[in-house]
Amino acid sequence: MKLQCHRLLIIAAIFALAAAGCEEKRTPTSEPWQLPDRTVDPSSAQWPLSGDRELNSDISYAQYGPRFLPGGYDFHAGIDLYAPTGTNVYPVLPGEVVQRAEWDGQSTGAGNAITIKHSDSLATSYLHLHTINVNVGDRVGLNDVVGTVGATGASYPHLHLGYFVELPNPDVRDERYSRNPLELLPYRNPGEIPYTFKESGEIVLDLPLQSMTVNSVELIAGNESRKADYYDIVAKGWTLRKQQVQYGIHFDAARRTPDHMRFELTVKPANMDFIPERIILRDFNGEVLLDASKE
């Protein structure tokens, strides 16, 4: 009898150790939980590939806003972060998986994608995934691998990161409510922005791709002025935001430099009904990045 009890105690101890070992592994869970309140503190936001808060920790291949594509001009409602296929993807902030979409194997677009809700007002999306490791209803933390980088629906492996505020349906991605993900992520000061006023009326801007925080462009000459805000542009929807003329300003973006550090943005009055003498660039916080006048 004593021997049998001794064996039972040993078996119980083994099961206890196994359970303890399992508890050490971080895995997404579907257990009910309470979302953070609407005033989520973004100070814990991390880069989704490196999983850290170092400045510009992940390399961007495409910025928020006007950009160049082989097929022509485009207005991008997120940022594209390059990494090899299979690279782990982490959530920018803790949250709940509210949307999961699987690629049909043929079409271009989001590919394998998920959306994570961080509060009633904030959400992020992760597109072109090679694999998806979570399901709708899972709650995820900063150390959870929600998927891996891929090229589903895209031409090369990368992660398209979207950031949204005040979605009318917080469980559905809607790019009309997108914001620049750099509002959340730690980045270096953009630094000096070189510019050139051309006699034709065009203004060529040499912008930093990795810290591209420009959110509005204003052209001024005497009593004439035109101003375009990127968030007003994206709110128009997929088709209208891609038009090169926005609020009286014509936009044209050049391809990024080979080192992925900079790109050129050319702006001018749409009808060339005046020659700009001054340009003002502001970031998404309303801070002036550039206030320059023609010499």
Short mmCIF file of C-alpha atoms in Angstrom, two decimals:
data_model
loop_
_atom_site.label_atom_id
_atom_site.label_comp_id
_atom_site.label_asym_id
_atom_site.label_seq_id
_atom_site.Cartn_x
_atom_site.Cartn_y
_atom_site.Cartn_z
CA MET A 1 0.00 0.00 0.00
CA LYS A 2 2.81 2.38 0.91
CA LEU A 3 4.57 1.58 -2.39
CA GLN A 4 1.39 2.34 -4.36
CA CYS A 5 0.95 5.71 -2.58
CA HIS A 6 4.59 6.50 -3.25
CA ARG A 7 4.10 5.85 -6.98
CA LEU A 8 0.99 8.05 -7.05
CA LEU A 9 2.93 10.89 -5.44
CA ILE A 10 5.71 10.58 -8.04
CA ILE A 11 3.19 10.65 -10.92
CA ALA A 12 1.45 13.71 -9.44
CA ALA A 13 4.80 15.50 -9.14
CA ILE A 14 5.64 14.76 -12.79
CA PHE A 15 2.32 16.21 -13.97
CA ALA A 16 2.85 19.30 -11.81
CA LEU A 17 6.30 19.90 -13.33
CA ALA A 18 4.95 19.44 -16.86
CA ALA A 19 2.17 21.93 -16.21
CA ALA A 20 4.63 24.45 -14.81
CA GLY A 21 6.81 24.09 -17.91
CA CYS A 22 3.84 24.72 -20.19
CA GLU A 23 2.91 27.87 -18.31
CA GLU A 24 6.29 29.43 -19.16
CA LYS A 25 5.47 29.55 -22.90
CA ARG A 26 3.66 32.65 -24.14
CA THR A 27 0.79 31.72 -26.43
CA PRO A 28 -2.23 33.72 -27.55
CA THR A 29 -5.35 32.89 -25.60
CA SER A 30 -9.08 33.16 -26.27
CA GLU A 31 -9.98 33.69 -22.62
CA PRO A 32 -12.30 36.67 -21.97
CA TRP A 33 -10.46 39.84 -21.08
CA GLN A 34 -11.03 43.54 -20.67
CA LEU A 35 -9.66 45.87 -23.35
CA PRO A 36 -7.67 48.87 -22.16
CA ASP A 37 -9.69 52.06 -21.91
CA ARG A 38 -9.89 54.63 -24.70
CA THR A 39 -6.85 56.51 -23.42
CA VAL A 40 -4.36 53.75 -24.22
CA ASP A 41 -0.85 54.90 -23.44
CA PRO A 42 1.16 54.25 -26.63
CA SER A 43 4.46 54.53 -24.75
CA SER A 44 4.79 50.73 -24.79
CA ALA A 45 4.37 50.48 -28.58
CA GLN A 46 7.11 48.45 -30.25
CA TRP A 47 8.32 47.84 -33.78
CA PRO A 48 6.55 44.71 -35.06
CA LEU A 49 9.56 42.90 -36.57
CA SER A 50 12.38 43.60 -34.13
CA GLY A 51 9.98 43.61 -31.19
CA ASP A 52 11.76 46.51 -29.51
CA ARG A 53 11.52 50.27 -29.02
CA GLU A 54 14.81 51.32 -30.60
CA LEU A 55 14.52 54.33 -32.91
CA ASN A 56 13.63 53.25 -36.47
CA SER A 57 14.35 49.66 -35.50
CA ASP A 58 12.63 48.18 -38.57
CA ILE A 59 13.56 49.25 -42.11
CA SER A 60 10.79 50.93 -44.11
CA TYR A 61 10.60 50.43 -47.88
CA ALA A 62 7.50 52.60 -48.35
CA GLN A 63 6.27 55.58 -46.37
CA TYR A 64 2.80 56.79 -45.43
CA GLY A 65 1.33 59.15 -48.03
CA PRO A 66 2.47 59.87 -51.60
CA ARG A 67 4.78 57.22 -53.03
CA PHE A 68 6.12 55.83 -56.30
CA LEU A 69 5.01 52.46 -57.67
CA PRO A 70 6.12 50.85 -60.95
CA GLY A 71 2.54 51.31 -62.13
CA GLY A 72 2.47 55.01 -61.28
CA TYR A 73 1.58 57.37 -58.44
CA ASP A 74 0.01 56.00 -55.27
CA PHE A 75 -1.13 57.25 -51.87
CA HIS A 76 -0.12 54.72 -49.22
CA ALA A 77 -2.27 54.23 -46.11
CA GLY A 78 0.44 52.56 -44.01
CA ILE A 79 4.14 51.76 -44.00
CA ASP A 80 5.92 48.77 -45.57
CA LEU A 81 8.59 47.12 -43.43
CA TYR A 82 11.00 44.80 -45.22
CA ALA A 83 12.12 41.43 -43.86
CA PRO A 84 12.74 37.96 -45.31
CA THR A 85 9.84 35.53 -45.58
CA GLY A 86 9.27 33.75 -42.29
CA THR A 87 10.41 36.60 -40.02
CA ASN A 88 8.34 36.73 -36.83
CA VAL A 89 5.70 39.45 -36.53
CA TYR A 90 4.75 40.84 -33.11
CA PRO A 91 1.85 43.14 -32.19
CA VAL A 92 2.67 46.82 -31.85
CA LEU A 93 0.60 46.94 -28.66
CA PRO A 94 -1.30 44.34 -26.62
CA GLY A 95 -4.82 43.73 -27.85
CA GLU A 96 -7.47 41.40 -29.23
CA VAL A 97 -7.49 39.85 -32.70
CA VAL A 98 -10.74 41.07 -34.29
CA GLN A 99 -10.20 40.28 -37.97
CA ARG A 100 -8.48 37.48 -39.87
CA ALA A 101 -8.41 37.20 -43.66
CA GLU A 102 -6.78 34.43 -45.68
CA TRP A 103 -5.31 34.93 -49.14
CA ASP A 104 -7.09 33.29 -52.07
CA GLY A 105 -3.74 32.42 -53.64
CA GLN A 106 -4.15 34.67 -56.69
CA SER A 107 -5.30 38.24 -56.14
CA THR A 108 -3.20 41.22 -55.16
CA GLY A 109 -4.16 43.14 -52.06
CA ALA A 110 -3.92 42.44 -48.34
CA GLY A 111 -3.10 38.74 -48.69
CA ASN A 112 -3.06 36.93 -45.37
CA ALA A 113 -3.97 39.65 -42.89
CA ILE A 114 -5.07 40.29 -39.32
CA THR A 115 -6.39 43.29 -37.40
CA ILE A 116 -5.74 43.78 -33.69
CA LYS A 117 -7.88 46.08 -31.56
CA HIS A 118 -5.96 47.77 -28.75
CA SER A 119 -8.81 49.83 -27.32
CA ASP A 120 -12.21 51.12 -28.39
CA SER A 121 -10.45 53.74 -30.53
CA LEU A 122 -7.12 52.21 -31.64
CA ALA A 123 -6.31 49.29 -33.95
CA THR A 124 -3.43 48.04 -36.10
CA SER A 125 -3.33 45.72 -39.10
CA TYR A 126 -0.66 43.33 -40.42
CA LEU A 127 -0.83 42.48 -44.13
CA HIS A 128 0.87 40.11 -46.63
CA LEU A 129 1.64 37.53 -43.94
CA HIS A 130 3.15 34.18 -44.89
CA THR A 131 1.50 32.46 -41.94
CA ILE A 132 -1.13 33.55 -39.42
CA ASN A 133 -0.65 32.23 -35.89
CA VAL A 134 -3.79 33.65 -34.24
CA ASN A 135 -7.56 33.50 -34.52
CA VAL A 136 -10.32 36.03 -33.99
CA GLY A 137 -10.92 36.43 -30.27
CA ASP A 138 -7.34 35.69 -29.23
CA ARG A 139 -5.75 38.21 -26.91
CA VAL A 140 -2.11 38.90 -27.63
CA GLY A 141 0.77 40.49 -25.77
CA LEU A 142 3.96 42.14 -26.93
CA ASN A 143 5.90 38.85 -26.90
CA ASP A 144 3.38 36.83 -28.89
CA VAL A 145 4.20 35.89 -32.49
CA VAL A 146 0.99 36.68 -34.39
CA GLY A 147 2.32 35.59 -37.79
CA THR A 148 5.31 35.67 -40.12
CA VAL A 149 6.37 38.01 -42.91
CA GLY A 150 5.37 36.97 -46.41
CA ALA A 151 4.50 38.19 -49.89
CA THR A 152 0.87 37.09 -50.10
CA GLY A 153 -0.98 39.56 -52.31
CA ALA A 154 2.27 41.48 -52.86
CA SER A 155 5.30 41.49 -55.15
CA TYR A 156 8.00 40.99 -52.50
CA PRO A 157 8.17 39.89 -48.85
CA HIS A 158 7.33 42.68 -46.42
CA LEU A 159 4.93 43.62 -43.65
CA HIS A 160 2.39 46.34 -44.39
CA LEU A 161 1.59 47.93 -41.04
CA GLY A 162 -1.61 49.92 -40.75
CA TYR A 163 -2.73 52.09 -37.84
CA PHE A 164 -6.33 53.22 -37.33
CA VAL A 165 -8.21 55.55 -35.00
CA GLU A 166 -11.94 55.84 -34.31
CA LEU A 167 -13.00 53.05 -36.67
CA PRO A 168 -16.81 53.13 -37.02
CA ASN A 169 -16.72 49.33 -36.75
CA PRO A 170 -13.77 48.61 -34.46
CA ASP A 171 -13.66 45.01 -35.70
CA VAL A 172 -13.11 45.84 -39.38
CA ARG A 173 -10.08 47.45 -41.06
CA ASP A 174 -11.02 50.66 -42.93
CA GLU A 175 -8.18 52.68 -44.47
CA ARG A 176 -10.24 55.87 -44.52
CA TYR A 177 -9.47 56.02 -40.81
CA SER A 178 -5.78 55.24 -41.14
CA ARG A 179 -3.02 57.27 -39.54
CA ASN A 180 0.75 57.28 -39.95
CA PRO A 181 2.07 54.39 -37.81
CA LEU A 182 4.96 56.64 -36.77
CA GLU A 183 2.44 58.32 -34.48
CA LEU A 184 2.93 55.20 -32.34
CA LEU A 185 6.44 54.00 -33.12
CA PRO A 186 9.76 55.46 -31.89
CA TYR A 187 11.65 57.27 -34.67
CA ARG A 188 14.58 59.63 -35.11
CA ASN A 189 14.15 63.33 -35.72
CA PRO A 190 13.58 63.78 -39.48
CA GLY A 191 16.32 66.41 -39.55
CA GLU A 192 16.85 68.98 -42.28
CA ILE A 193 14.66 68.78 -45.38
CA PRO A 194 16.48 70.04 -48.51
CA TYR A 195 14.25 71.76 -51.07
CA THR A 196 14.41 73.41 -54.50
CA PHE A 197 12.09 76.09 -55.89
CA LYS A 198 11.99 75.69 -59.67
CA GLU A 199 11.18 78.47 -62.13
CA SER A 200 8.34 76.31 -63.44
CA GLY A 201 6.58 76.64 -60.07
CA GLU A 202 7.42 73.15 -58.88
CA ILE A 203 9.02 72.59 -55.49
CA VAL A 204 11.18 69.48 -55.08
CA LEU A 205 11.53 68.12 -51.54
CA ASP A 206 14.21 65.64 -50.42
CA LEU A 207 12.42 63.74 -47.64
CA PRO A 208 13.60 61.15 -45.10
CA LEU A 209 11.90 57.81 -45.79
CA GLN A 210 12.59 56.19 -42.41
CA SER A 211 11.23 59.15 -40.42
CA MET A 212 8.61 60.40 -42.88
CA THR A 213 6.26 62.35 -40.61
CA VAL A 214 5.07 64.99 -43.10
CA ASN A 215 1.29 65.23 -42.89
CA SER A 216 0.38 68.48 -44.62
CA VAL A 217 1.73 70.61 -47.46
CA GLU A 218 0.90 74.30 -47.88
CA LEU A 219 1.87 76.43 -50.88
CA ILE A 220 1.69 80.23 -50.59
CA ALA A 221 2.15 83.25 -52.87
CA GLY A 222 0.75 86.63 -51.82
CA ASN A 223 -2.95 86.15 -51.10
CA GLU A 224 -3.01 82.75 -52.81
CA SER A 225 -2.56 79.51 -50.88
CA ARG A 226 -3.31 75.81 -51.22
CA LYS A 227 -3.13 73.28 -48.39
CA ALA A 228 -3.49 69.49 -48.46
CA ASP A 229 -3.69 67.37 -45.32
CA TYR A 230 -2.82 63.68 -45.68
CA TYR A 231 -5.53 62.54 -43.28
CA ASP A 232 -8.15 64.49 -45.24
CA ILE A 233 -6.86 62.82 -48.40
CA VAL A 234 -6.98 59.27 -47.05
CA ALA A 235 -10.50 59.86 -45.70
CA LYS A 236 -11.74 60.16 -49.30
CA GLY A 237 -11.36 56.43 -49.81
CA TRP A 238 -9.29 54.08 -51.95
CA THR A 239 -10.01 55.53 -55.39
CA LEU A 240 -10.08 59.27 -54.72
CA ARG A 241 -6.98 59.30 -52.51
CA LYS A 242 -4.89 57.97 -55.41
CA GLN A 243 -5.56 61.01 -57.58
CA GLN A 244 -2.45 63.16 -57.91
CA VAL A 245 -4.33 66.43 -57.47
CA GLN A 246 -5.50 66.98 -53.90
CA TYR A 247 -6.97 70.24 -52.58
CA GLY A 248 -5.42 72.26 -55.39
CA ILE A 249 -1.94 70.70 -55.10
CA HIS A 250 -0.40 68.27 -57.60
CA PHE A 251 1.74 65.55 -55.98
CA ASP A 252 4.41 63.41 -57.62
CA ALA A 253 6.70 61.02 -55.72
CA ALA A 254 9.96 59.55 -57.02
CA ARG A 255 11.34 56.11 -56.27
CA ARG A 256 13.30 55.75 -53.03
CA THR A 257 17.09 55.98 -53.07
CA PRO A 258 19.00 52.65 -53.25
CA ASP A 259 19.85 52.83 -49.54
CA HIS A 260 16.14 53.28 -48.67
CA MET A 261 16.91 56.42 -46.72
CA ARG A 262 15.26 59.16 -48.79
CA PHE A 263 12.82 59.92 -51.60
CA GLU A 264 11.81 63.00 -53.60
CA LEU A 265 8.37 64.57 -53.45
CA THR A 266 7.48 67.21 -56.05
CA VAL A 267 4.54 69.55 -55.44
CA LYS A 268 3.01 72.41 -57.42
CA PRO A 269 -0.32 74.25 -57.75
CA ALA A 270 -2.66 72.00 -59.74
CA ASN A 271 -3.59 74.59 -62.36
CA MET A 272 -0.36 76.58 -62.10
CA ASP A 273 -2.49 79.67 -61.55
CA PHE A 274 0.22 81.05 -59.27
CA ILE A 275 3.93 80.47 -58.64
CA PRO A 276 4.56 79.46 -55.01
CA GLU A 277 6.87 81.74 -53.07
CA ARG A 278 6.68 79.81 -49.81
CA ILE A 279 6.11 76.25 -48.64
CA ILE A 280 5.19 74.97 -45.17
CA LEU A 281 5.37 71.30 -44.16
CA ARG A 282 3.82 70.13 -40.90
CA ASP A 283 3.90 66.74 -39.21
CA PHE A 284 0.97 64.79 -37.75
CA ASN A 285 1.28 66.74 -34.49
CA GLY A 286 0.98 70.07 -36.31
CA GLU A 287 4.64 70.90 -35.74
CA VAL A 288 6.39 72.79 -38.55
CA LEU A 289 9.03 70.65 -40.25
CA LEU A 290 9.87 73.16 -42.98
CA ASP A 291 8.98 76.80 -43.59
CA ALA A 292 10.91 77.97 -46.63
CA SER A 293 10.62 80.89 -49.04
CA LYS A 294 11.85 81.34 -52.59
CA GLU A 295 15.01 83.44 -52.71
#
